[in-house]
Amino acid sequence: MFDSVGWGEILVIVVAGLFILGPERLPSAAAWLGKTIRQVREYATGAQTKLRDEMGPEFEELRKPLQDLQSLRNFNPRTAVRRTLFDGDADPLGLNALKNNGNGTNGTHGSSTPPAAPPASRPVERLAPDERPPIDPDAT
């Protein structure tokens, strides 16, 4: 409910409450606030339970669109493309084994196992030190 409220904001609210209410009334105000929040939660839970009991299986059909909206709220384009193109494979090209240490080893020191081979593709052609890269006029 209060996901965006951090410790800094809570500290400011407590200090403001201390100045507004004073040290003698602040504990009773905090107890009243806690009791009120607890009652609201109990009412909300009771209402949800009552709706679930009265509607039966139709309640879950109502919740499905809300869950879909929640998943859209956590939308990440990179994850969506990876899930669509690679069926959820987190490392489709097997690159994690190659870039763990940056030198092609798979994170084990002194191991006799060779690093994982990259997928079959055309070989990378290196340019000579003074050679200019090829330019595709249609692409620019």
Tab-separated table of C-alpha atoms in Angstrom:
chain	number	residue	atom	x	y	z
A	1	MET	CA	0.000	0.000	0.000
A	2	PHE	CA	2.756	2.463	0.931
A	3	ASP	CA	5.481	1.110	-1.336
A	4	SER	CA	6.839	4.541	-2.214
A	5	VAL	CA	7.140	5.753	1.397
A	6	GLY	CA	10.696	5.411	2.634
A	7	TRP	CA	12.333	5.750	6.033
A	8	GLY	CA	13.093	9.421	5.402
A	9	GLU	CA	9.430	10.268	4.910
A	10	ILE	CA	8.432	8.257	7.986
A	11	LEU	CA	11.024	10.126	10.058
A	12	VAL	CA	9.662	13.490	8.832
A	13	ILE	CA	6.098	12.421	9.751
A	14	VAL	CA	7.196	11.333	13.246
A	15	VAL	CA	9.092	14.566	13.861
A	16	ALA	CA	6.137	16.630	12.588
A	17	GLY	CA	3.787	14.610	14.810
A	18	LEU	CA	6.090	15.199	17.760
A	19	PHE	CA	5.972	18.969	17.209
A	20	ILE	CA	2.233	19.124	16.459
A	21	LEU	CA	0.924	16.743	19.119
A	22	GLY	CA	3.665	17.057	21.672
A	23	PRO	CA	5.456	14.216	23.457
A	24	GLU	CA	2.576	13.526	25.870
A	25	ARG	CA	-0.117	12.949	23.198
A	26	LEU	CA	2.032	11.280	20.497
A	27	PRO	CA	1.925	7.707	21.950
A	28	SER	CA	-1.876	7.746	22.263
A	29	ALA	CA	-2.220	9.151	18.723
A	30	ALA	CA	0.086	6.416	17.364
A	31	ALA	CA	-1.949	3.740	19.181
A	32	TRP	CA	-5.198	5.176	17.771
A	33	LEU	CA	-3.730	5.230	14.245
A	34	GLY	CA	-2.538	1.623	14.531
A	35	LYS	CA	-5.941	0.460	15.815
A	36	THR	CA	-7.750	2.293	13.002
A	37	ILE	CA	-5.509	0.819	10.308
A	38	ARG	CA	-6.020	-2.665	11.766
A	39	GLN	CA	-9.821	-2.194	11.697
A	40	VAL	CA	-9.744	-1.020	8.067
A	41	ARG	CA	-7.698	-4.085	7.095
A	42	GLU	CA	-10.169	-6.369	8.897
A	43	TYR	CA	-13.111	-4.720	7.105
A	44	ALA	CA	-11.405	-5.078	3.723
A	45	THR	CA	-10.550	-8.742	4.368
A	46	GLY	CA	-14.105	-9.420	5.565
A	47	ALA	CA	-15.618	-7.742	2.497
A	48	GLN	CA	-13.365	-9.743	0.181
A	49	THR	CA	-14.239	-12.989	1.942
A	50	LYS	CA	-17.945	-12.173	1.782
A	51	LEU	CA	-17.732	-11.392	-1.943
A	52	ARG	CA	-15.833	-14.619	-2.592
A	53	ASP	CA	-18.438	-16.636	-0.677
A	54	GLU	CA	-21.423	-15.014	-2.402
A	55	MET	CA	-20.053	-15.002	-5.953
A	56	GLY	CA	-18.320	-18.384	-5.880
A	57	PRO	CA	-16.250	-19.187	-8.980
A	58	GLU	CA	-17.293	-15.949	-10.704
A	59	PHE	CA	-15.156	-14.022	-8.218
A	60	GLU	CA	-11.999	-15.542	-9.700
A	61	GLU	CA	-13.190	-14.548	-13.189
A	62	LEU	CA	-13.433	-10.950	-11.947
A	63	ARG	CA	-9.948	-11.089	-10.440
A	64	LYS	CA	-8.312	-12.387	-13.650
A	65	PRO	CA	-8.435	-9.012	-15.514
A	66	LEU	CA	-7.085	-7.271	-12.412
A	67	GLN	CA	-4.162	-9.691	-12.256
A	68	ASP	CA	-3.503	-9.070	-15.961
A	69	LEU	CA	-3.408	-5.328	-15.270
A	70	GLN	CA	-0.970	-5.939	-12.418
A	71	SER	CA	1.320	-7.869	-14.761
A	72	LEU	CA	1.202	-4.920	-17.202
A	73	ARG	CA	2.220	-2.636	-14.373
A	74	ASN	CA	5.427	-4.635	-13.984
A	75	PHE	CA	6.040	-4.606	-17.753
A	76	ASN	CA	9.653	-4.645	-18.882
A	77	PRO	CA	10.240	-4.469	-22.663
A	78	ARG	CA	13.497	-6.445	-22.498
A	79	THR	CA	11.836	-9.282	-20.594
A	80	ALA	CA	8.852	-9.293	-22.950
A	81	VAL	CA	11.056	-9.562	-26.053
A	82	ARG	CA	13.202	-12.273	-24.476
A	83	ARG	CA	10.130	-14.244	-23.431
A	84	THR	CA	8.541	-13.876	-26.866
A	85	LEU	CA	11.583	-14.655	-28.977
A	86	PHE	CA	13.414	-17.170	-26.832
A	87	ASP	CA	10.574	-18.845	-24.893
A	88	GLY	CA	11.814	-17.475	-21.581
A	89	ASP	CA	15.424	-18.729	-21.920
A	90	ALA	CA	17.428	-16.332	-19.760
A	91	ASP	CA	20.675	-16.852	-21.704
A	92	PRO	CA	19.686	-17.773	-25.279
A	93	LEU	CA	23.181	-17.315	-26.739
A	94	GLY	CA	25.133	-18.889	-23.867
A	95	LEU	CA	27.046	-15.689	-23.223
A	96	ASN	CA	27.045	-15.787	-19.409
A	97	ALA	CA	29.766	-18.425	-19.370
A	98	LEU	CA	31.910	-16.259	-21.638
A	99	LYS	CA	31.575	-12.962	-19.804
A	100	ASN	CA	31.804	-14.041	-16.137
A	101	ASN	CA	35.446	-12.982	-15.840
A	102	GLY	CA	35.696	-11.044	-19.060
A	103	ASN	CA	38.519	-13.273	-20.292
A	104	GLY	CA	36.536	-16.207	-21.613
A	105	THR	CA	36.750	-18.402	-18.542
A	106	ASN	CA	33.603	-19.665	-16.954
A	107	GLY	CA	34.367	-18.450	-13.456
A	108	THR	CA	36.546	-21.359	-12.308
A	109	HIS	CA	40.221	-20.810	-11.624
A	110	GLY	CA	42.549	-23.666	-12.461
A	111	SER	CA	39.756	-25.817	-13.818
A	112	SER	CA	40.489	-28.269	-16.597
A	113	THR	CA	37.097	-27.798	-18.233
A	114	PRO	CA	37.187	-25.492	-21.255
A	115	PRO	CA	34.815	-22.544	-21.467
A	116	ALA	CA	31.513	-23.001	-23.242
A	117	ALA	CA	31.785	-22.587	-26.992
A	118	PRO	CA	29.782	-19.764	-28.543
A	119	PRO	CA	26.931	-20.736	-30.822
A	120	ALA	CA	27.759	-21.522	-34.436
A	121	SER	CA	27.908	-18.309	-36.425
A	122	ARG	CA	30.100	-16.757	-39.036
A	123	PRO	CA	33.585	-15.884	-37.794
A	124	VAL	CA	34.333	-12.332	-36.728
A	125	GLU	CA	36.720	-10.622	-39.130
A	126	ARG	CA	39.121	-8.221	-37.433
A	127	LEU	CA	40.230	-5.037	-39.141
A	128	ALA	CA	43.863	-4.202	-39.653
A	129	PRO	CA	45.154	-1.314	-37.492
A	130	ASP	CA	44.805	1.341	-40.245
A	131	GLU	CA	41.943	-0.269	-42.177
A	132	ARG	CA	38.648	1.623	-42.445
A	133	PRO	CA	35.440	-0.325	-41.669
A	134	PRO	CA	33.196	-1.121	-44.611
A	135	ILE	CA	30.254	1.217	-45.080
A	136	ASP	CA	26.870	0.205	-46.397
A	137	PRO	CA	25.446	3.274	-48.196
A	138	ASP	CA	21.940	1.844	-48.099
A	139	ALA	CA	22.021	1.540	-44.316
A	140	THR	CA	23.140	5.087	-43.600
